[in-house]
Coordinates of C-alpha atoms in Angstrom, one line a residue:
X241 CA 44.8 91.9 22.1
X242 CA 46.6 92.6 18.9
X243 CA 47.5 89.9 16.4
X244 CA 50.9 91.9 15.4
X245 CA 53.7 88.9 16.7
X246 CA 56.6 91.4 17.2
X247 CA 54.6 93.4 19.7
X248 CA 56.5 92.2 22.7
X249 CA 54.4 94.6 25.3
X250 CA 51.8 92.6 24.3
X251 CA 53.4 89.1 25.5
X252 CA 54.7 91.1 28.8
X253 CA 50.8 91.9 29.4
X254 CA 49.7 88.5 29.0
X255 CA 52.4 87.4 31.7
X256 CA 51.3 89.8 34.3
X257 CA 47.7 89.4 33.3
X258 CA 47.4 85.2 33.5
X259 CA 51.1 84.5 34.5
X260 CA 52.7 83.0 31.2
X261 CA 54.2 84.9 28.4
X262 CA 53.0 81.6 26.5
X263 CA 49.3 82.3 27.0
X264 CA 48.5 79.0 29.0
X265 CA 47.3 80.0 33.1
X266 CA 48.3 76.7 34.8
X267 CA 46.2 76.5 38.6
X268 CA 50.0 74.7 39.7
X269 CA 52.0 77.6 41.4
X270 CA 54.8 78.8 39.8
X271 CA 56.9 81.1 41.9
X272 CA 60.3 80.9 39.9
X273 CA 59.3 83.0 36.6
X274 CA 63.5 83.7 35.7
X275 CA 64.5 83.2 32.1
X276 CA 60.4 83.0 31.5
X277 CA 59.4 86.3 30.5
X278 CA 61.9 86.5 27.1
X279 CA 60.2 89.6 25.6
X280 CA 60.7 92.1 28.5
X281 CA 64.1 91.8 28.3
X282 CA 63.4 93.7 24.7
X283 CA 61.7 96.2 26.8
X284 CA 64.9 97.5 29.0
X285 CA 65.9 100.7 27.3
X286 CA 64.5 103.9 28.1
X287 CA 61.8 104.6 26.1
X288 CA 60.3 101.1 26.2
X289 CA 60.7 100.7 29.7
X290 CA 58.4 103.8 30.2
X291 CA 55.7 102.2 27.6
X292 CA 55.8 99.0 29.9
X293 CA 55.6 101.0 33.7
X294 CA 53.0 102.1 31.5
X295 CA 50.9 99.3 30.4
X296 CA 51.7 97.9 34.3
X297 CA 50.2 100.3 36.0
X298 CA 47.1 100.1 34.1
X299 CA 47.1 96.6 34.1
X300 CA 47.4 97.4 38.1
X301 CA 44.5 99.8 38.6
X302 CA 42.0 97.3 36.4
X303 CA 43.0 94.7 38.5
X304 CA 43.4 92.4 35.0
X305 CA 45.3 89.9 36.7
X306 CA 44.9 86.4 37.9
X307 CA 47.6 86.9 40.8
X308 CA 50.2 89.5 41.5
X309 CA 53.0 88.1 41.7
X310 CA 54.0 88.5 37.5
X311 CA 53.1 92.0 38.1
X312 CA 55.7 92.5 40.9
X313 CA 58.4 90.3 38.7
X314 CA 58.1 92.6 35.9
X315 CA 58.8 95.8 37.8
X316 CA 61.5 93.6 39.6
X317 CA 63.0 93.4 36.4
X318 CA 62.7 96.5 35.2
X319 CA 64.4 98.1 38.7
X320 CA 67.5 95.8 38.7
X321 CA 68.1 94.8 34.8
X322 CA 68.2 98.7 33.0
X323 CA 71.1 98.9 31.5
X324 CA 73.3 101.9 32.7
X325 CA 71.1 103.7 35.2
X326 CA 71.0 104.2 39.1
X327 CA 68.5 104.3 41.5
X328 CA 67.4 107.9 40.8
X329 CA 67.3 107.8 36.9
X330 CA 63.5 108.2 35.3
X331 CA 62.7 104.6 34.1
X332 CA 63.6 103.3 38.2
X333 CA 62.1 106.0 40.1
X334 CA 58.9 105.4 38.1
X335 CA 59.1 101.8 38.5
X336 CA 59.6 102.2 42.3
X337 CA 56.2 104.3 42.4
X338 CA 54.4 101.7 40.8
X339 CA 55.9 98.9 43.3
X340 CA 54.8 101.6 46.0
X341 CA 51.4 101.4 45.1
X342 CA 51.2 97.6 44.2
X343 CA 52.8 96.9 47.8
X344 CA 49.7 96.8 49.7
X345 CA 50.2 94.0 51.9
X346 CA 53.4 92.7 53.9
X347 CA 53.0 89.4 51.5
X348 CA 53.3 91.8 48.7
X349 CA 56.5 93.7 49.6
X350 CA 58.0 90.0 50.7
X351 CA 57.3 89.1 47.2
X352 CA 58.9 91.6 45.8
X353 CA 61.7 91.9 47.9
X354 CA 62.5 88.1 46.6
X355 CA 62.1 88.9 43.4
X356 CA 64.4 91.6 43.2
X357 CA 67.1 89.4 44.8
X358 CA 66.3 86.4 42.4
X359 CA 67.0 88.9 39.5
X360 CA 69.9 90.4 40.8
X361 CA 73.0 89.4 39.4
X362 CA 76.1 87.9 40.7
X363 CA 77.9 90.6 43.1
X364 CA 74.3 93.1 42.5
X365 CA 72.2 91.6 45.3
X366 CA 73.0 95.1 47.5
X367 CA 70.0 97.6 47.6
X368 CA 70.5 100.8 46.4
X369 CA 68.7 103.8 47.7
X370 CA 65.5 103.6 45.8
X371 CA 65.1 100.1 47.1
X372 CA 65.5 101.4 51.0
X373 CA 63.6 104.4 50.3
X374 CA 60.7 101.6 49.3
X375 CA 61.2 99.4 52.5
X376 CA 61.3 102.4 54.4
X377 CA 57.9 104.2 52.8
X378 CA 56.0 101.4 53.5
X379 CA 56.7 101.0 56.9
X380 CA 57.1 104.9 57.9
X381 CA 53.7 105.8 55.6
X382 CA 51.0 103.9 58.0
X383 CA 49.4 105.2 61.0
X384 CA 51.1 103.0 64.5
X385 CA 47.9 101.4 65.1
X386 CA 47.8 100.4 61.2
X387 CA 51.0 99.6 60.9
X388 CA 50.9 97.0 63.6
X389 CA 47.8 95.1 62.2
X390 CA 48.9 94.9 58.7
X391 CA 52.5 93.6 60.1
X392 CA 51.0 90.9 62.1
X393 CA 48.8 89.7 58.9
X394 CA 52.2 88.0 57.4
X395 CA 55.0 88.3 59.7
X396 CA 57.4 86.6 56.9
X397 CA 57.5 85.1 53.5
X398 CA 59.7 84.1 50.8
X399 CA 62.6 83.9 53.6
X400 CA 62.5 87.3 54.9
X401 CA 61.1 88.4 57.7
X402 CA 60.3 92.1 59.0
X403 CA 63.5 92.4 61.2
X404 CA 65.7 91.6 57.9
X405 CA 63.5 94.0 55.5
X406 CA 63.8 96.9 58.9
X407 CA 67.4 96.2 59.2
X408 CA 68.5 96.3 55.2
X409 CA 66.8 99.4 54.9
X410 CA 68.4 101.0 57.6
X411 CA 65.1 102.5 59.7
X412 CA 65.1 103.8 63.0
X413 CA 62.3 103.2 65.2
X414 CA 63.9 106.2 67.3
X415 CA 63.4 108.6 64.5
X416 CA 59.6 108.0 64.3
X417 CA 56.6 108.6 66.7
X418 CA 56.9 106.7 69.6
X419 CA 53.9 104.6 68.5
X420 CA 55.4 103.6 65.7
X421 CA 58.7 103.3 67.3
X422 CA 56.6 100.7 69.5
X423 CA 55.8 98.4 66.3
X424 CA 59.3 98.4 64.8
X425 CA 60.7 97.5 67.9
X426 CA 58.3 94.7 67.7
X427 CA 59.1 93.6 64.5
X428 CA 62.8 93.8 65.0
X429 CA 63.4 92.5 68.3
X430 CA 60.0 90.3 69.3
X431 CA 57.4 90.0 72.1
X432 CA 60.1 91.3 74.4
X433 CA 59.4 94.4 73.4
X434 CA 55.4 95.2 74.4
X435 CA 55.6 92.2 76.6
X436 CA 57.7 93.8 78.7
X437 CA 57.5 97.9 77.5
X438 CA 56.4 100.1 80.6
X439 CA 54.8 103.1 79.8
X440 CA 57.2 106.5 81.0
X441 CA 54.2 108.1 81.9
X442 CA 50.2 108.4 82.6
X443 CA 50.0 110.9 80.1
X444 CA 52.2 109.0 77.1
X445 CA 50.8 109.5 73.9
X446 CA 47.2 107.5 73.4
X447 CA 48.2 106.0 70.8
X448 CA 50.9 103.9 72.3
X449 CA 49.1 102.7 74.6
X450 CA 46.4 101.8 72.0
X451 CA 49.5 99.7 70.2
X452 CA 51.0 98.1 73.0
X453 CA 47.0 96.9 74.1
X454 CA 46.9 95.5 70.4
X455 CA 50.5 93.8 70.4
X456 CA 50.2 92.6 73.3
X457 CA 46.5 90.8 72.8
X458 CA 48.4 89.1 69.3
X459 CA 51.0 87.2 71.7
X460 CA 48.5 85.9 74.6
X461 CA 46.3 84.4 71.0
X462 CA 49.7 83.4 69.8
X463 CA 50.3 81.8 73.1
X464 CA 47.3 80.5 73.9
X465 CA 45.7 76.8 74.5
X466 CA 43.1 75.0 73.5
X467 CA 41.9 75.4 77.4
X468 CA 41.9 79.3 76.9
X469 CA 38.9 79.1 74.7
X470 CA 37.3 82.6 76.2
X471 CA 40.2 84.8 75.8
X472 CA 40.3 83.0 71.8
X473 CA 37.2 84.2 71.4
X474 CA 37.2 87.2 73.2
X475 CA 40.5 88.7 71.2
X476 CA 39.6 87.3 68.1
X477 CA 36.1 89.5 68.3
X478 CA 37.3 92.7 70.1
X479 CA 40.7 93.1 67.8
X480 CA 38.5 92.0 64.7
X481 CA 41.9 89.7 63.4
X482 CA 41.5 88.5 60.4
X483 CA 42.4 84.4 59.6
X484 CA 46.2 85.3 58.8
X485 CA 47.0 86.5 61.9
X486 CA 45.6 83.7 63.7
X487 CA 47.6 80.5 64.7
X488 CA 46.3 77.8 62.3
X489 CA 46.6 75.6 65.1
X490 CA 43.8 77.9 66.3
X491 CA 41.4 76.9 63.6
X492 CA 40.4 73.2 65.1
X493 CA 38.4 75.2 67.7
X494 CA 35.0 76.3 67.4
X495 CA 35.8 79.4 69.4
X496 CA 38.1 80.9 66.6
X497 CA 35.4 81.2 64.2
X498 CA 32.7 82.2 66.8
X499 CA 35.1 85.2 67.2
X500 CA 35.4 85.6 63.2
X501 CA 31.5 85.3 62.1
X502 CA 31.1 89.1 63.3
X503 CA 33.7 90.8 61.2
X504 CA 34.6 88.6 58.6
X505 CA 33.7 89.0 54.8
X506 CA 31.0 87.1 53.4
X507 CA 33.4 85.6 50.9
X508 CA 35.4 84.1 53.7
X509 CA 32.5 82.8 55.7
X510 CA 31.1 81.0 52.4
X511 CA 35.4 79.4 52.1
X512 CA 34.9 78.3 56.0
X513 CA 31.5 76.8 55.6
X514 CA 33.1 72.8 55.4
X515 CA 35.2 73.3 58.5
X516 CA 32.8 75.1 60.5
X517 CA 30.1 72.1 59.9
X518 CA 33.2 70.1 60.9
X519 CA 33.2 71.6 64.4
X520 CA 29.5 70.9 65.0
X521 CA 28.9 74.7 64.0
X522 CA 26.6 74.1 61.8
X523 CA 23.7 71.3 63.0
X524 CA 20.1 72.0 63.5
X525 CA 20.7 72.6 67.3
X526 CA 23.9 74.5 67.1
X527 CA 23.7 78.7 67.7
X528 CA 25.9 79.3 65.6
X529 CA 24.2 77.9 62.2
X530 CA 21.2 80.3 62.8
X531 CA 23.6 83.5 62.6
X532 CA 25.6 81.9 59.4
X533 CA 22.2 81.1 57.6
X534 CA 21.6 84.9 58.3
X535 CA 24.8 86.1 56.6
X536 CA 24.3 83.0 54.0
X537 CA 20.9 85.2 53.3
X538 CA 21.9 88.4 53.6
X539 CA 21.1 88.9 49.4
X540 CA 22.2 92.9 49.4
X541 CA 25.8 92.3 51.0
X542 CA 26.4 89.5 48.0
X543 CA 26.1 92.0 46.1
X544 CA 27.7 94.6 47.4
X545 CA 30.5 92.9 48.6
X546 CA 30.3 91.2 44.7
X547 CA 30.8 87.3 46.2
X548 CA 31.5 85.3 42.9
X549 CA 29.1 83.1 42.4
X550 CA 31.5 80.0 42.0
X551 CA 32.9 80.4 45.7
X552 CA 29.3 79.9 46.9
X553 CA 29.1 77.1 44.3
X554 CA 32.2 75.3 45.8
X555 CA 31.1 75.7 49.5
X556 CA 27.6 74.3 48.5
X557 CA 28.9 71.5 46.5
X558 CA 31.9 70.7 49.4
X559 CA 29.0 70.6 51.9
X560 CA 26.4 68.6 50.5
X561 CA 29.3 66.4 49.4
X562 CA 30.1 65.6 52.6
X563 CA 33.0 62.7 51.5
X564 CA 33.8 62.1 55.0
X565 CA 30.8 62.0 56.1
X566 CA 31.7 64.6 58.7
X567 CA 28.6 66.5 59.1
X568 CA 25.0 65.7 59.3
X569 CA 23.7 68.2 56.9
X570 CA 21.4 70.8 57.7
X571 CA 18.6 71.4 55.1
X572 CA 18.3 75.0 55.9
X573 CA 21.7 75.8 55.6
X574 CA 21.3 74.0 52.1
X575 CA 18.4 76.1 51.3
X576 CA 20.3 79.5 52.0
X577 CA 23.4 78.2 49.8
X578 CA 21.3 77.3 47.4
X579 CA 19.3 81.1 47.3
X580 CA 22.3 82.6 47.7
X581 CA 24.0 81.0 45.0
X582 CA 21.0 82.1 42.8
X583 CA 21.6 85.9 44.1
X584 CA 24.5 86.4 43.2
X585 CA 24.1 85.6 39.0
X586 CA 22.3 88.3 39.3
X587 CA 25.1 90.4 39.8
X588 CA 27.3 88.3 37.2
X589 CA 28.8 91.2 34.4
X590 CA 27.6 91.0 31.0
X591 CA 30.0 90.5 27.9
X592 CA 27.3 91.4 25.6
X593 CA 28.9 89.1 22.6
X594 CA 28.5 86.1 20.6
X595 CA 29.4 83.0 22.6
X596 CA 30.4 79.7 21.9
X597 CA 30.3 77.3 24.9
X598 CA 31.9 73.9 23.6
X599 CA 31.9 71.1 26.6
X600 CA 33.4 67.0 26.5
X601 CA 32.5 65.2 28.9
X602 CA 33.9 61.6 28.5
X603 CA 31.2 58.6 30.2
X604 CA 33.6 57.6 32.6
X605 CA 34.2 60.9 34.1
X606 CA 32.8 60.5 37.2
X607 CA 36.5 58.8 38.3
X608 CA 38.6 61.7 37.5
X609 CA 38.8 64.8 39.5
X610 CA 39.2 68.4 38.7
X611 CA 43.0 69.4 39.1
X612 CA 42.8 73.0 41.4
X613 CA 39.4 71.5 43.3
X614 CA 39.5 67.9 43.7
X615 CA 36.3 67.7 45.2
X616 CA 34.8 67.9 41.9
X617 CA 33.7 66.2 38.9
X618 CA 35.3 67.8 35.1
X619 CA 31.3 67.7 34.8
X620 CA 30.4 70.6 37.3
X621 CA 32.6 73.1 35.9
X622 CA 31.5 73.0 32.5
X623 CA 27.7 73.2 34.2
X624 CA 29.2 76.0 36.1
X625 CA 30.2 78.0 33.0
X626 CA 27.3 77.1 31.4
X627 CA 25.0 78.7 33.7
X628 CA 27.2 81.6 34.2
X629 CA 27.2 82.5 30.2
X630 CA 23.4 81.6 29.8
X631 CA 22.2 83.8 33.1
X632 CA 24.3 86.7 32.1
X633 CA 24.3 86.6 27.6
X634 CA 21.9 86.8 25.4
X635 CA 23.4 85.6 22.7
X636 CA 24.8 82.4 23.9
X637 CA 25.0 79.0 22.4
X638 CA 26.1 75.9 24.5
X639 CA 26.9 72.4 22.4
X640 CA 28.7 69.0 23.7
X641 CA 31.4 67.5 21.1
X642 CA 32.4 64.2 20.5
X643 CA 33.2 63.4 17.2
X644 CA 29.7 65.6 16.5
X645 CA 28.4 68.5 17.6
X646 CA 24.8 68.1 20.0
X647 CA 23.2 71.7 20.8
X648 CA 22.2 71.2 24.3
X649 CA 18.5 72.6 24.9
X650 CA 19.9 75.3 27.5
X651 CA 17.4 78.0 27.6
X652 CA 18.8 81.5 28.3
X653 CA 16.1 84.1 27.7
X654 CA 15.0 86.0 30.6
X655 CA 11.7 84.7 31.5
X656 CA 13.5 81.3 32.6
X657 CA 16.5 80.2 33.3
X658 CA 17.7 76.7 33.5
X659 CA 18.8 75.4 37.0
X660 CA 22.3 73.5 37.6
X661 CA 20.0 70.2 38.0
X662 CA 18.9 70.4 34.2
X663 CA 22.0 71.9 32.7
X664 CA 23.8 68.7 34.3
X665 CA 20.9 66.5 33.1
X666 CA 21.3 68.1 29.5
X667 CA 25.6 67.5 29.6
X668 CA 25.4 64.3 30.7
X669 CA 22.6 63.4 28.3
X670 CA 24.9 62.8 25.4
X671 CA 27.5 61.0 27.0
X672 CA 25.4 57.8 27.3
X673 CA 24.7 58.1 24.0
X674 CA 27.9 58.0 22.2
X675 CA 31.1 55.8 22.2
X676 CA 34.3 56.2 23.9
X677 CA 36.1 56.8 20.5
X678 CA 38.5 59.7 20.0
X679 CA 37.6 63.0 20.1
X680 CA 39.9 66.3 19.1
X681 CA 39.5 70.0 20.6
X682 CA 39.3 71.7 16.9
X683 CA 35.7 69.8 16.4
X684 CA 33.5 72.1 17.8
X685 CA 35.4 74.9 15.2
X686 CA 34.8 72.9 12.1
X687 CA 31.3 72.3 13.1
X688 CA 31.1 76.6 13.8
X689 CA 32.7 76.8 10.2
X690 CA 30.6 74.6 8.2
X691 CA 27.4 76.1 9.7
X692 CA 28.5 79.5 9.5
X693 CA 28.3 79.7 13.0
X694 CA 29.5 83.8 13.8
X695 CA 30.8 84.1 17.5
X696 CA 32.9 86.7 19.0
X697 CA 34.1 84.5 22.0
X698 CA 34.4 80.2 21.9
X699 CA 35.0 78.6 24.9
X700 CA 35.8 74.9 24.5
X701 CA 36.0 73.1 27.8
X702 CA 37.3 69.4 28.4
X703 CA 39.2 66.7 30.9
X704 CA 41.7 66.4 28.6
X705 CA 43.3 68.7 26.0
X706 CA 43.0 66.2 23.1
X707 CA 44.0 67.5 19.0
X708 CA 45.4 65.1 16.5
X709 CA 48.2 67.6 16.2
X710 CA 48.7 71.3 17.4
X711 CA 49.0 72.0 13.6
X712 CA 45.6 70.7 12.8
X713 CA 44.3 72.9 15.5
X714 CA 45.7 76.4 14.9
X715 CA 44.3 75.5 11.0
X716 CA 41.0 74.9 12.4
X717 CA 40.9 78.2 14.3
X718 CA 42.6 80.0 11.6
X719 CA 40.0 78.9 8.3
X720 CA 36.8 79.7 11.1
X721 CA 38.2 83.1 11.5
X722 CA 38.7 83.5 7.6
X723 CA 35.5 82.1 6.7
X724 CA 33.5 84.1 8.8
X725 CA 35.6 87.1 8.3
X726 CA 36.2 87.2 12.4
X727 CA 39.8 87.8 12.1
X728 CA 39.9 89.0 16.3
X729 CA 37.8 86.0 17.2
X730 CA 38.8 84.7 20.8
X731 CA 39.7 81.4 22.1
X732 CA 39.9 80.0 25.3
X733 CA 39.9 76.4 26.0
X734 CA 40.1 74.5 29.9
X735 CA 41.6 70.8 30.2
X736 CA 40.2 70.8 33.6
X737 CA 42.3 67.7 34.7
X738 CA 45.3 68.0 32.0
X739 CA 48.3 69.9 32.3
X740 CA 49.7 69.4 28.9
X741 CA 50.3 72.7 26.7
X742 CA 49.2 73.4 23.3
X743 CA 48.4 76.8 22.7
X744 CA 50.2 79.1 20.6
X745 CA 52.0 82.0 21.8
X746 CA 51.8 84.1 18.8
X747 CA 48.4 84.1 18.9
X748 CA 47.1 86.9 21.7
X749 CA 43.8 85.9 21.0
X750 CA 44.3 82.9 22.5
X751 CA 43.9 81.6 26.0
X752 CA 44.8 78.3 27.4
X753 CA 44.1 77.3 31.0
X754 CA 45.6 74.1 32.4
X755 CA 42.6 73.0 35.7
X756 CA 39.8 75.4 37.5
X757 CA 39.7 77.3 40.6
X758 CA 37.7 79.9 41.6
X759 CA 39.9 82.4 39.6
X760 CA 39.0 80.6 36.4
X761 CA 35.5 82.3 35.5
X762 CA 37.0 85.7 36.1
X763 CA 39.9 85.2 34.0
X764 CA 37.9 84.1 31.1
X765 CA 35.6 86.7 31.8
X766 CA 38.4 89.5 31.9
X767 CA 40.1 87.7 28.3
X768 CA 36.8 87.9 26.8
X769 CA 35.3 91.4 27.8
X770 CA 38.9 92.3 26.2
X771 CA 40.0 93.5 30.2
X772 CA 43.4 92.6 29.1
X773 CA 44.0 94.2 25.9
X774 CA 45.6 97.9 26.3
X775 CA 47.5 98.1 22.8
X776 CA 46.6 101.4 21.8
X777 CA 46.3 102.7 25.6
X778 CA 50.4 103.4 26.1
X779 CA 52.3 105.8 26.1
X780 CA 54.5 107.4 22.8
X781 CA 58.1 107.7 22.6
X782 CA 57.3 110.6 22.4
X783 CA 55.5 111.0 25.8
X784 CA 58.1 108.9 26.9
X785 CA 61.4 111.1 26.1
X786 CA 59.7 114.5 28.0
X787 CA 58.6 111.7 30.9
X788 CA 60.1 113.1 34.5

């Protein structure tokens, strides 16, 4: 990112890319981002409302963010606060397209429904006709059949609901096809109206009949009791329904996921591992843990359906974990997460740069947990990372801190590569060694600068975010970039189990995370590949002033 501090784009990119103008990603939820994003307020005038539709829609189609709900904010934003427009000026209709093609789920157009009302002012909160002519797109653009399974993924969010968003925008089942017509009706007035819809004719339209078959399947699973454990399975399997539109109620029987295992993405099957093996799913004499040690195995679909490598991570570690003693554990199953885990660094994406990996780990860490996964240890991650930079980088260097720097032996050529057991051994190694003194976050950069240590990337990773002063810090990172003449040198640093923020917003090459989840390795990845800088990539005034 650029280092200018007036460059306010910038600071709206680093919102919608991590979720804070302030460049800390915190894994708490924050759903109330009002009176947070200060510098796109500087970007509500014409010309600098078209730079940032922009910058959002390629922020959009690399898929740079953590989550997109800043993304929908900011266009929320743009639509309701430019000054002296109307729903059919330039600036809004392109906004409108972008929120068109970021909609792609009913949890998506619920956001930003919300959003646009939390923005609204006093006496605003009415929609104009761009705003219906969204509402209306989305629902009128999707094929009956479509239509009705995406609806029934999220039926309401955020406190509306399908019959409010059908109703505020004015639409007309009776002005569609009659399949269609069959869905809205469904979404505006309820079961009623398959439950009880008789077809005019033996020769309607296939396609309604296709629609009322579907609806109709949703409310007997909605309906349905633990004693209807066939027709569970049975419509679960023949509709191919994905987790969301199944009662969570639902999820306590085995049956649900026996439906599931045939359709459902690797990713999600790897997420359900714990709760299957807590149905008996998954014990040495159970059918259903030979089929999941299949998928578990299938090597080419990690790849191609690109499973990170930390969600097989966290459903290996929650399994052989096994706090509540649950499970017995099945050693094949074990075996298969384990190779799988290993399959898929294979696929991790190369940064190609000079990296510092920096990790404290204090002696008496076992007791604390991991704020975002509280199953583990602030020690996994930081092996996590560690193995994630050393399969993928050549040019990787991984030391522990406290109060000196210790290089940690961590072989990354090609030929071998360290296992999680040894880089583990090697982190905690140094922990037994030293004292519980004091230790600050700017050590491992004083100990880069005094070496003459060049990197293009440092991550420093730690339980707690510990500097004798936020001053002292930003020094040390500033005289390391002066002395090794790296002026665009990045920074990231984790406090894994600390929510405290200390980063400096005027600094973009800066990243702050506050706890780890799953997200975490991709967003440093994407900060340190430079995935999120697009100064340079807008477009002029000039482009701007002939826009449509």
């Amino acid at each position: 990112m650029s280092l200018d501090p007036t460059n306010d784009l910038d600071y709206v990119t680093r919102f919608v890319c991590i979720g804070s103008e302030e460049g800390c990603h915190s894994i708490l939820p924050k759903q109330d981002y009002r009176d947070k994003v200060p510098s796109l307020h500087s970007l509500l005038s014409r010309d600098a409302a078209f730079a940032a539709i922009r910058r959002l829609r390629t922020i959009f189609e690399n898929r740079s963010f953590v989550t997109k709900d800043p993304l929908l904010f900011a266009l929320a934003m743009i639509v309701r606060k430019m000054p002296e427009g109307h729903d059919e000026d330039p600036v809004r209709h392109g906004a409108y397209d972008l929120v068109q093609e970021a909609c792609e789920s009913p949890l998506d157009l619920f956001t930003f429904v919300s959003f646009d009302k939390a923005v609204s002012g006093p006496g605003k909160a009415g929609w104009g006709r761009g705003m219906k002519r969204l509402v209306r797109h989305w629902y009128e653009s999707k094929a009956p059949l479509d239509l009705a399974f995406e609806a029934t993924k999220c039926k309401s969010s955020h406190g509306w609901s399908h019959r409010d968003l059908i109703r505020q925008s004015h639409i007309h089942p009776n002005k569609r096809s009659k399949g269609a017509s069959v869905v809205l009706n469904y979404l505006a007035k309820g079961k009623e109206a398959v439950c009880n819809y008789k077809e005019e004719d033996e020769d309607e339209e296939e396609e309604v009949h296709q629609v009322v078959a579907f609806l109709r399947d949703v409310e007997k699973l909605i309906a349905s009791k633990a004693e209807n454990k066939e027709l569970i399975r049975d419509v679960i399997e023949r509709r191919k329904l994905v987790d969301r539109q199944i009662p969570s109620h639902l999820f306590q029987m085995k049956e649900t996921f026996e439906g599931l295992l045939g359709h459902m993405e690797l990713a999600n099957i790897f997420r359900s591992i714990p709760k299957m093996a807590s149905l008996g799913m998954l014990d040495h004499a159970a059918p259903e843990a030979s089929k999941v040690i299949e998928y578990v195995g299938d090597f080419d679909k990690i790849k191609q359906q690109k499973v990170p490598p930390v969600v097989i991570f966290v459903a290996l570690r929650r399994y052989e974990t096994n706090k509540a003693k649950k499970w017995v554990k099945n050693h094949n199953l074990v075996k298969a997460l384990h190779a799988a885990f290993n399959a898929s660094l294979k696929c991790l994406p190369r940064i190609g740069k000079r990296t510092l990996l920096a990790v404290h780990i204090d002696s008496k860490i076992a007791k604390r947990r991991v704020s975002g996964a509280n199953f583990l240890t602030p020690l996994m991650p930081c092996a996590l990372m560690a193995k994630f930079f050393t399969q993928s980088e050549t040019r990787v260097q991984v030391v522990y801190f406290h109060q000196k720097v210790i290089d940690l032996k961590i072989e990354n050529n090609k030929s071998r590569k360290m296992p999680m057991a040894g880089i583990i051994e090697q982190i905690v190694k140094p922990t037994k060694e030293l004292a519980n003194a004091n230790f600050d976050l700017s050590e491992p950069l004083k100990w880069a600068t005094q070496n003459r240590k060049s990197f293009d990337n440092i991550l420093i990773m730690s339980d707690k975010k510990t500097v004798t002063s936020t001053e002292a810090f930003y020094n040390a990172l500033h005289a390391y970039r002066m002395e090794l003449s790296l002026p665009a040198a990045k920074l990231a640093f984790i406090g894994m189990s600390d929510h405290t923020v200390i980063g400096n917003k005027l600094d973009l090459n800066m990243l702050e995370v506050s706890g780890f989840n799953e997200r975490v390795p991709q967003l440093i990845y994407n900060f340190f590949c430079g995935n999120m800088d697009f100064s340079g990539n807008d477009i002029t005034s000039t482009e701007a002033a002939a826009a449509p």
